[in-house]
Coordinates of C-alpha atoms in Angstrom, one line a residue:
M26 CA 38.8 2.7 -4.9
P27 CA 39.0 6.4 -3.9
G28 CA 42.0 7.5 -1.8
V29 CA 45.4 8.9 -2.4
T30 CA 48.5 6.6 -2.7
E31 CA 51.8 7.9 -1.5
P32 CA 54.3 6.8 -4.2
A33 CA 57.4 6.2 -2.1
T34 CA 55.7 3.9 0.4
G35 CA 52.5 2.7 -1.3
L36 CA 50.5 3.8 1.7
Q37 CA 46.9 4.7 0.8
F38 CA 45.2 7.6 2.6
F39 CA 41.4 7.9 2.9
E40 CA 39.3 10.9 3.9
L41 CA 36.9 10.3 6.8
S42 CA 35.8 13.9 7.3
H43 CA 33.0 16.0 6.0
E44 CA 33.9 19.3 4.3
W45 CA 33.9 22.1 6.7
G46 CA 33.2 25.8 6.2
H47 CA 30.7 28.6 6.2
G48 CA 27.1 27.4 6.8
V49 CA 27.9 23.7 7.3
P50 CA 25.0 21.6 9.0
T51 CA 24.9 22.8 12.6
M52 CA 23.2 21.1 15.6
P53 CA 19.8 22.7 16.5
G54 CA 20.4 25.2 19.3
Y55 CA 23.9 26.1 18.1
D56 CA 24.9 29.1 16.0
D57 CA 25.9 28.7 12.4
V58 CA 29.6 28.6 11.4
K59 CA 30.2 32.1 10.2
M60 CA 33.3 33.1 8.1
Y61 CA 34.3 36.3 6.5
R62 CA 37.5 37.6 4.8
S63 CA 39.1 40.4 6.7
A64 CA 41.8 40.6 4.0
R65 CA 41.3 39.9 0.3
H66 CA 43.7 39.5 -2.6
A67 CA 42.1 42.2 -4.8
V68 CA 42.4 44.8 -2.0
H69 CA 45.3 43.7 0.2
G70 CA 47.2 41.2 -1.9
V71 CA 46.7 38.5 0.8
M72 CA 43.7 36.5 2.2
T73 CA 42.8 36.2 5.9
H74 CA 39.6 34.8 7.3
R75 CA 37.9 35.4 10.6
I76 CA 35.7 32.6 12.0
K77 CA 32.9 32.4 14.6
T78 CA 31.8 28.9 15.4
T79 CA 31.0 26.4 18.1
M80 CA 33.5 23.5 18.2
H81 CA 30.8 20.9 17.6
T82 CA 30.5 21.4 13.9
G83 CA 31.5 19.1 11.0
T84 CA 33.7 16.1 11.8
H85 CA 34.9 16.9 15.4
V86 CA 36.4 15.2 18.5
N87 CA 34.8 15.5 21.9
A88 CA 37.1 15.5 24.9
P89 CA 35.9 14.2 28.3
R90 CA 35.5 17.9 29.4
H91 CA 32.5 18.1 27.0
L92 CA 30.2 16.3 29.5
I93 CA 32.5 15.5 32.5
A94 CA 33.3 18.3 34.9
K95 CA 37.1 18.6 35.3
G96 CA 37.6 16.1 32.6
E97 CA 40.5 16.3 30.1
G98 CA 40.4 19.0 27.4
V99 CA 41.2 18.3 23.8
G100 CA 44.8 19.4 24.3
E101 CA 45.2 16.9 27.1
I102 CA 44.1 13.9 25.2
D103 CA 47.0 11.5 24.8
L104 CA 48.2 11.6 21.2
E105 CA 48.2 7.8 21.1
K106 CA 44.5 7.9 21.4
M107 CA 44.3 9.8 18.1
F108 CA 46.7 7.6 16.2
G109 CA 46.9 3.9 15.7
S110 CA 45.2 0.7 14.7
G111 CA 41.5 0.1 14.7
V112 CA 38.4 -1.0 12.7
I113 CA 35.7 0.6 10.6
L114 CA 32.5 -1.4 11.1
S115 CA 29.5 -1.4 8.9
I116 CA 26.5 -1.6 11.3
P117 CA 23.5 -0.2 9.2
K118 CA 20.8 1.5 11.2
G119 CA 17.7 3.5 10.3
K120 CA 15.5 6.1 11.9
W121 CA 15.7 6.0 15.7
E122 CA 17.5 2.6 15.8
L123 CA 20.2 1.7 18.3
V124 CA 23.6 0.3 17.9
T125 CA 23.7 -2.3 20.7
A126 CA 26.3 -4.3 22.6
K127 CA 25.2 -7.4 20.6
D128 CA 26.0 -5.6 17.3
L129 CA 29.5 -4.8 18.5
A130 CA 30.2 -8.2 19.9
A131 CA 29.2 -9.7 16.5
A132 CA 31.4 -7.3 14.5
N133 CA 34.0 -8.6 12.0
P134 CA 36.8 -7.8 12.2
A135 CA 36.6 -8.1 16.0
I136 CA 37.1 -5.1 18.2
E137 CA 40.3 -5.5 20.1
P138 CA 41.6 -3.7 23.3
E139 CA 43.3 -0.3 22.4
D140 CA 41.4 -0.1 19.1
I141 CA 40.1 3.1 17.6
V142 CA 36.5 2.1 16.6
V143 CA 34.5 3.7 13.8
I144 CA 30.9 2.8 13.6
N145 CA 29.4 3.4 10.2
T146 CA 25.6 3.2 10.3
G147 CA 25.2 4.7 6.8
W148 CA 23.6 7.9 8.3
H149 CA 26.4 10.1 6.9
H150 CA 24.7 9.9 3.5
K151 CA 22.0 12.1 5.0
Y152 CA 24.4 14.8 6.2
S153 CA 22.6 18.0 5.6
D154 CA 20.9 20.9 7.3
S155 CA 17.7 18.9 7.8
L156 CA 15.2 17.8 10.4
E157 CA 15.8 14.2 9.4
Y158 CA 19.6 14.2 9.7
F159 CA 19.6 15.6 13.3
G160 CA 16.2 14.4 14.7
S161 CA 15.8 10.9 13.2
A162 CA 19.3 9.6 13.5
P163 CA 20.3 6.3 15.2
G164 CA 22.6 6.3 18.2
L165 CA 24.5 4.1 20.6
S166 CA 22.7 2.3 23.4
K167 CA 23.9 2.5 27.0
D168 CA 24.9 -1.2 26.8
A169 CA 26.9 -0.5 23.6
A170 CA 28.9 2.2 25.4
E171 CA 29.5 0.0 28.4
W172 CA 30.6 -2.8 26.2
L173 CA 33.2 -0.5 24.5
V174 CA 34.5 0.6 27.9
A175 CA 34.8 -2.9 29.1
R176 CA 36.6 -3.9 25.9
G177 CA 39.2 -1.3 26.5
V178 CA 39.0 0.7 23.3
K179 CA 40.8 4.0 23.2
T180 CA 38.6 6.2 20.9
V181 CA 35.0 5.8 19.4
A182 CA 33.8 7.5 16.3
V183 CA 30.3 7.5 14.7
D184 CA 28.9 8.8 11.4
T185 CA 25.8 10.3 13.1
P186 CA 25.3 13.8 14.4
Q187 CA 25.8 12.7 18.0
V188 CA 26.8 9.5 19.9
D189 CA 23.5 9.1 21.6
H190 CA 20.0 8.5 20.2
P191 CA 18.5 12.0 19.6
L192 CA 15.7 11.4 22.1
A193 CA 18.4 10.8 24.8
T194 CA 19.9 14.3 24.1
S195 CA 18.8 17.9 24.5
L196 CA 17.2 17.6 21.0
G197 CA 14.4 15.7 22.9
P198 CA 12.7 16.1 26.3
H199 CA 15.9 16.2 28.4
R200 CA 17.8 19.0 30.2
N201 CA 18.2 22.1 28.1
G202 CA 15.6 20.7 25.6
P203 CA 13.7 20.0 23.6
L204 CA 15.8 21.9 21.0
M205 CA 13.7 20.3 18.3
K206 CA 10.2 21.0 19.7
R207 CA 8.4 18.7 17.3
L208 CA 10.5 15.7 18.2
P209 CA 8.9 14.4 21.5
Q210 CA 5.4 14.4 20.0
E211 CA 6.6 12.8 16.8
Y212 CA 8.2 10.0 18.8
Q213 CA 5.2 9.5 21.0
V214 CA 2.9 9.2 18.0
A215 CA 5.2 6.8 16.2
K216 CA 6.0 4.6 19.3
G217 CA 2.8 5.0 21.3
K218 CA 4.7 6.1 24.4
P219 CA 6.7 9.0 25.7
A220 CA 10.3 9.1 24.6
K221 CA 11.6 9.1 28.2
E222 CA 10.2 5.5 28.7
D223 CA 12.7 4.3 26.0
H224 CA 15.4 6.9 26.7
P225 CA 15.3 7.9 30.4
Q226 CA 18.9 9.1 30.7
W227 CA 20.4 12.2 29.2
N228 CA 23.4 11.5 26.9
V229 CA 24.0 8.2 28.7
A230 CA 26.2 6.6 26.0
H231 CA 28.3 9.6 25.5
K232 CA 28.8 10.3 29.2
T233 CA 29.7 6.6 29.8
L234 CA 32.5 6.8 27.1
L235 CA 33.8 10.2 28.2
A236 CA 33.8 9.3 31.9
A237 CA 36.1 6.4 31.0
G238 CA 38.5 8.8 29.3
I239 CA 37.5 7.6 25.8
P240 CA 37.3 10.5 23.3
T241 CA 34.5 10.5 20.8
I242 CA 34.5 11.6 17.2
E243 CA 31.1 12.6 15.6
Q244 CA 30.0 13.1 12.0
V245 CA 32.4 10.8 10.3
G246 CA 32.0 11.0 6.5
G247 CA 34.2 11.2 3.4
D248 CA 35.2 7.8 2.0
V249 CA 34.3 5.8 5.1
D250 CA 32.1 3.3 3.0
E251 CA 35.2 2.3 1.0
L252 CA 36.8 0.8 4.2
N253 CA 33.8 -1.0 5.7
N254 CA 34.8 -4.0 7.9
K255 CA 38.5 -3.3 7.4
R256 CA 41.3 -2.9 9.9
V257 CA 43.2 0.3 9.2
T258 CA 45.5 2.9 10.9
F259 CA 43.9 6.2 11.9
H260 CA 45.1 9.7 12.7
A261 CA 42.9 12.5 13.9
Y262 CA 44.9 15.1 16.0
P263 CA 42.9 17.7 18.0
W264 CA 44.1 21.2 18.7
N265 CA 46.6 21.7 21.5
W266 CA 43.9 23.6 23.5
F267 CA 43.9 22.4 27.1
E268 CA 40.6 24.0 28.1
G269 CA 38.8 22.8 25.0
D270 CA 35.6 20.7 25.1
A271 CA 35.9 19.8 21.4
C272 CA 37.3 20.9 18.1
P273 CA 37.0 20.1 14.3
I274 CA 39.5 17.6 13.0
R275 CA 40.8 16.1 9.8
F276 CA 40.1 12.4 10.2
V277 CA 42.2 10.1 8.0
A278 CA 42.5 6.3 7.6
I279 CA 45.7 4.7 6.2
L280 CA 46.0 1.4 4.5
D281 CA 49.3 -0.5 3.8
P282 CA 48.3 -2.9 1.1
N283 CA 51.7 -4.6 0.8
G284 CA 52.4 -4.7 4.6
A285 CA 55.9 -3.5 3.9
Y286 CA 56.0 0.0 5.3
R287 CA 57.5 0.8 8.7
L288 CA 58.2 4.1 10.4
E289 CA 61.7 5.4 10.0
S290 CA 63.9 5.0 13.1
G291 CA 65.1 8.6 13.0
K292 CA 68.7 7.4 13.3
A293 CA 71.4 8.7 10.9
A294 CA 72.3 6.2 8.1

Protein backbone atom coordinates (compact mmCIF):
# COMPACT_ATOMS: atom_id res chain seq x y z
CA MET A 1 0.00 0.00 0.00
CA PRO A 2 1.50 3.42 -0.97
CA GLY A 3 1.86 5.99 1.74
CA VAL A 4 4.45 7.16 4.23
CA THR A 5 4.64 5.72 7.75
CA GLU A 6 5.86 7.96 10.56
CA PRO A 7 8.10 5.64 12.59
CA ALA A 8 7.54 7.10 16.06
CA THR A 9 3.76 6.81 15.95
CA GLY A 10 2.99 4.32 13.16
CA LEU A 11 0.67 6.85 11.52
CA GLN A 12 0.35 6.44 7.75
CA PHE A 13 0.10 9.53 5.53
CA PHE A 14 -1.48 9.38 2.06
CA GLU A 15 -1.30 11.96 -0.71
CA LEU A 16 -4.70 13.07 -2.06
CA SER A 17 -3.43 15.92 -4.26
CA HIS A 18 -2.43 16.14 -7.90
CA GLU A 19 1.02 17.52 -8.65
CA TRP A 20 0.91 21.28 -9.18
CA GLY A 21 3.11 23.53 -11.27
CA HIS A 22 3.68 25.22 -14.61
CA GLY A 23 1.12 24.19 -17.23
CA VAL A 24 -1.08 21.93 -15.08
CA PRO A 25 -4.55 21.17 -16.52
CA THR A 26 -6.58 24.38 -16.32
CA MET A 27 -10.32 24.90 -16.60
CA PRO A 28 -11.37 26.19 -20.05
CA GLY A 29 -11.70 29.96 -19.84
CA TYR A 30 -8.92 30.30 -17.26
CA ASP A 31 -5.32 31.25 -17.97
CA ASP A 32 -2.56 28.69 -17.60
CA VAL A 33 -0.42 28.50 -14.48
CA LYS A 34 2.73 30.36 -15.46
CA MET A 35 5.97 30.14 -13.48
CA TYR A 36 9.42 31.49 -14.09
CA ARG A 37 12.62 31.77 -12.11
CA SER A 38 13.49 35.33 -11.23
CA ALA A 39 16.66 34.09 -9.48
CA ARG A 40 18.70 31.03 -10.46
CA HIS A 41 21.46 29.08 -8.75
CA ALA A 42 23.91 29.39 -11.67
CA VAL A 43 23.56 33.17 -11.76
CA HIS A 44 22.53 34.26 -8.28
CA GLY A 45 23.34 31.32 -6.01
CA VAL A 46 19.68 31.10 -4.98
CA MET A 47 16.39 30.11 -6.61
CA THR A 48 13.21 32.22 -6.51
CA HIS A 49 10.06 31.69 -8.57
CA ARG A 50 7.34 34.06 -9.67
CA ILE A 51 3.87 32.67 -10.31
CA LYS A 52 0.83 33.87 -12.23
CA THR A 53 -2.25 31.71 -11.68
CA THR A 54 -5.92 31.55 -10.94
CA MET A 55 -6.64 29.93 -7.59
CA HIS A 56 -8.81 27.19 -9.15
CA THR A 57 -5.97 25.02 -10.42
CA GLY A 58 -4.88 21.58 -9.32
CA THR A 59 -6.27 20.26 -6.04
CA HIS A 60 -7.85 23.32 -4.43
CA VAL A 61 -10.40 24.42 -1.87
CA ASN A 62 -13.30 26.73 -2.66
CA ALA A 63 -14.55 29.06 0.04
CA PRO A 64 -18.20 30.20 0.18
CA ARG A 65 -17.06 33.51 -1.34
CA HIS A 66 -16.40 31.72 -4.63
CA LEU A 67 -20.13 31.69 -5.47
CA ILE A 68 -21.84 33.41 -2.51
CA ALA A 69 -21.58 37.20 -2.33
CA LYS A 70 -20.20 38.28 1.06
CA GLY A 71 -19.49 34.65 1.95
CA GLU A 72 -16.43 33.61 3.91
CA GLY A 73 -13.03 33.77 2.22
CA VAL A 74 -10.53 30.94 2.45
CA GLY A 75 -8.79 32.57 5.40
CA GLU A 76 -12.06 32.72 7.31
CA ILE A 77 -12.85 29.01 7.04
CA ASP A 78 -12.78 27.41 10.50
CA LEU A 79 -9.67 25.26 10.77
CA GLU A 80 -11.79 22.41 12.18
CA LYS A 81 -13.46 22.15 8.77
CA MET A 82 -10.08 21.37 7.25
CA PHE A 83 -8.99 18.78 9.82
CA GLY A 84 -10.76 15.78 11.25
CA SER A 85 -12.51 12.51 10.64
CA GLY A 86 -14.34 11.57 7.52
CA VAL A 87 -14.82 9.05 4.74
CA ILE A 88 -13.47 8.33 1.28
CA LEU A 89 -16.29 6.81 -0.76
CA SER A 90 -15.90 4.94 -4.02
CA ILE A 91 -18.92 5.93 -6.15
CA PRO A 92 -17.86 5.09 -9.73
CA LYS A 93 -19.39 7.31 -12.40
CA GLY A 94 -18.84 7.70 -16.12
CA LYS A 95 -19.40 10.36 -18.72
CA TRP A 96 -22.07 12.91 -17.70
CA GLU A 97 -23.40 10.74 -14.87
CA LEU A 98 -24.60 12.18 -11.57
CA VAL A 99 -23.76 11.32 -7.98
CA THR A 100 -27.19 11.28 -6.33
CA ALA A 101 -28.62 11.44 -2.82
CA LYS A 102 -29.44 7.74 -3.18
CA ASP A 103 -25.75 6.98 -3.83
CA LEU A 104 -24.73 8.89 -0.71
CA ALA A 105 -27.38 7.35 1.52
CA ALA A 106 -26.21 3.86 0.49
CA ALA A 107 -22.53 4.60 1.13
CA ASN A 108 -20.48 2.34 3.39
CA PRO A 109 -19.05 3.47 5.73
CA ALA A 110 -21.99 5.72 6.42
CA ILE A 111 -21.61 9.49 6.21
CA GLU A 112 -21.90 10.99 9.69
CA PRO A 113 -22.58 14.57 10.82
CA GLU A 114 -19.38 16.67 10.96
CA ASP A 115 -17.62 14.38 8.49
CA ILE A 116 -15.25 15.49 5.77
CA VAL A 117 -16.58 13.58 2.75
CA VAL A 118 -14.44 12.62 -0.26
CA ILE A 119 -16.32 11.30 -3.30
CA ASN A 120 -14.13 9.21 -5.59
CA THR A 121 -15.86 8.68 -8.94
CA GLY A 122 -12.69 7.39 -10.60
CA TRP A 123 -12.53 10.44 -12.85
CA HIS A 124 -9.15 11.53 -11.42
CA HIS A 125 -7.56 8.87 -13.65
CA LYS A 126 -8.44 11.10 -16.61
CA TYR A 127 -6.74 14.19 -15.12
CA SER A 128 -5.22 15.94 -18.13
CA ASP A 129 -5.47 18.95 -20.40
CA SER A 130 -8.24 17.34 -22.45
CA LEU A 131 -11.76 17.88 -23.73
CA GLU A 132 -12.80 14.65 -22.01
CA TYR A 133 -11.52 15.49 -18.52
CA PHE A 134 -13.31 18.83 -18.32
CA GLY A 135 -16.31 18.41 -20.62
CA SER A 136 -17.40 14.80 -20.03
CA ALA A 137 -17.01 14.60 -16.25
CA PRO A 138 -19.65 13.40 -13.81
CA GLY A 139 -20.91 15.74 -11.08
CA LEU A 140 -23.11 16.03 -8.02
CA SER A 141 -26.85 16.34 -8.44
CA LYS A 142 -28.87 19.01 -6.64
CA ASP A 143 -30.42 16.40 -4.35
CA ALA A 144 -26.95 15.04 -3.47
CA ALA A 145 -25.83 18.49 -2.35
CA GLU A 146 -29.05 18.99 -0.38
CA TRP A 147 -28.59 15.58 1.27
CA LEU A 148 -25.05 16.48 2.36
CA VAL A 149 -26.24 19.78 3.82
CA ALA A 150 -29.06 18.05 5.70
CA ARG A 151 -26.60 15.44 6.98
CA GLY A 152 -24.49 18.19 8.51
CA VAL A 153 -21.13 17.39 6.91
CA LYS A 154 -18.42 20.01 7.25
CA THR A 155 -16.46 19.73 3.97
CA VAL A 156 -17.07 17.98 0.62
CA ALA A 157 -14.33 16.90 -1.79
CA VAL A 158 -14.59 15.42 -5.30
CA ASP A 159 -12.10 13.93 -7.75
CA THR A 160 -13.73 15.73 -10.70
CA PRO A 161 -12.82 19.13 -12.23
CA GLN A 162 -15.84 20.77 -10.63
CA VAL A 163 -18.52 19.86 -8.09
CA ASP A 164 -21.37 20.23 -10.57
CA HIS A 165 -22.12 18.38 -13.79
CA PRO A 166 -20.25 20.27 -16.57
CA LEU A 167 -23.53 21.08 -18.36
CA ALA A 168 -24.68 22.85 -15.19
CA THR A 169 -21.64 25.15 -15.26
CA SER A 170 -20.26 27.87 -17.49
CA LEU A 171 -18.64 25.15 -19.59
CA GLY A 172 -22.15 24.60 -20.95
CA PRO A 173 -25.04 26.89 -21.92
CA HIS A 174 -25.23 28.87 -18.66
CA ARG A 175 -24.14 32.33 -17.59
CA ASN A 176 -20.63 33.26 -18.77
CA GLY A 177 -20.70 30.26 -21.15
CA PRO A 178 -20.44 28.09 -23.05
CA LEU A 179 -16.71 28.08 -22.43
CA MET A 180 -16.55 24.76 -24.30
CA LYS A 181 -18.48 25.77 -27.40
CA ARG A 182 -18.92 22.22 -28.74
CA LEU A 183 -20.41 20.95 -25.49
CA PRO A 184 -24.12 21.95 -25.74
CA GLN A 185 -24.47 20.50 -29.23
CA GLU A 186 -22.63 17.31 -28.29
CA TYR A 187 -24.97 16.82 -25.33
CA GLN A 188 -28.09 17.45 -27.41
CA VAL A 189 -27.01 14.95 -30.05
CA ALA A 190 -26.24 12.32 -27.41
CA LYS A 191 -29.32 12.88 -25.23
CA GLY A 192 -31.85 14.06 -27.83
CA LYS A 193 -32.71 17.21 -25.87
CA PRO A 194 -31.11 20.51 -24.84
CA ALA A 195 -28.79 20.37 -21.85
CA LYS A 196 -30.88 22.90 -19.92
CA GLU A 197 -33.77 20.45 -19.75
CA ASP A 198 -31.63 18.15 -17.60
CA HIS A 199 -29.51 20.86 -15.99
CA PRO A 200 -31.62 24.00 -15.69
CA GLN A 201 -29.74 25.66 -12.80
CA TRP A 202 -26.25 27.13 -12.88
CA ASN A 203 -23.81 25.51 -10.42
CA VAL A 204 -26.73 24.41 -8.28
CA ALA A 205 -24.92 21.70 -6.30
CA HIS A 206 -21.91 23.89 -5.65
CA LYS A 207 -23.99 26.89 -4.61
CA THR A 208 -26.10 24.71 -2.30
CA LEU A 209 -23.01 23.52 -0.43
CA LEU A 210 -21.25 26.89 -0.27
CA ALA A 211 -24.42 28.71 0.81
CA ALA A 212 -24.57 26.33 3.77
CA GLY A 213 -20.99 27.24 4.71
CA ILE A 214 -19.55 23.92 3.50
CA PRO A 215 -16.17 24.38 1.76
CA THR A 216 -15.53 22.24 -1.30
CA ILE A 217 -12.35 20.63 -2.55
CA GLU A 218 -12.04 19.86 -6.26
CA GLN A 219 -9.63 17.70 -8.28
CA VAL A 220 -8.71 15.19 -5.59
CA GLY A 221 -6.10 12.70 -6.81
CA GLY A 222 -2.91 11.07 -5.59
CA ASP A 223 -3.41 7.80 -3.70
CA VAL A 224 -7.14 8.25 -3.15
CA ASP A 225 -7.92 4.78 -4.59
CA GLU A 226 -5.89 3.14 -1.83
CA LEU A 227 -8.36 4.42 0.77
CA ASN A 228 -11.68 3.70 -0.92
CA ASN A 229 -14.50 3.09 1.55
CA LYS A 230 -12.35 3.79 4.59
CA ARG A 231 -12.76 6.15 7.51
CA VAL A 232 -9.66 8.32 7.90
CA THR A 233 -8.42 11.63 9.31
CA PHE A 234 -7.85 14.51 6.88
CA HIS A 235 -5.96 17.74 6.85
CA ALA A 236 -6.11 20.34 4.07
CA TYR A 237 -5.31 23.82 5.31
CA PRO A 238 -6.00 26.81 3.04
CA TRP A 239 -4.02 30.04 2.89
CA ASN A 240 -4.70 32.64 5.58
CA TRP A 241 -6.19 34.94 2.93
CA PHE A 242 -9.43 36.48 4.12
CA GLU A 243 -10.53 37.85 0.75
CA GLY A 244 -9.73 34.62 -1.09
CA ASP A 245 -12.31 32.74 -3.15
CA ALA A 246 -10.08 29.64 -3.43
CA CYS A 247 -6.49 28.42 -3.19
CA PRO A 248 -4.39 25.35 -3.99
CA ILE A 249 -3.92 22.97 -1.05
CA ARG A 250 -1.94 19.90 -0.06
CA PHE A 251 -4.67 17.37 0.80
CA VAL A 252 -3.57 14.49 3.04
CA ALA A 253 -5.29 11.50 4.66
CA ILE A 254 -3.96 9.90 7.85
CA LEU A 255 -4.54 6.32 9.00
CA ASP A 256 -3.82 4.99 12.48
CA PRO A 257 -3.65 1.20 11.89
CA ASN A 258 -3.03 0.37 15.54
CA GLY A 259 -5.53 2.82 17.01
CA ALA A 260 -2.91 3.76 19.60
CA TYR A 261 -1.88 7.29 18.71
CA ARG A 262 -3.22 10.34 20.54
CA LEU A 263 -2.25 13.98 20.23
CA GLU A 264 0.19 15.19 22.87
CA SER A 265 -1.35 17.29 25.64
CA GLY A 266 1.29 19.99 25.40
CA LYS A 267 1.87 19.86 29.16
CA ALA A 268 5.35 19.51 30.58
CA ALA A 269 6.24 16.02 31.73
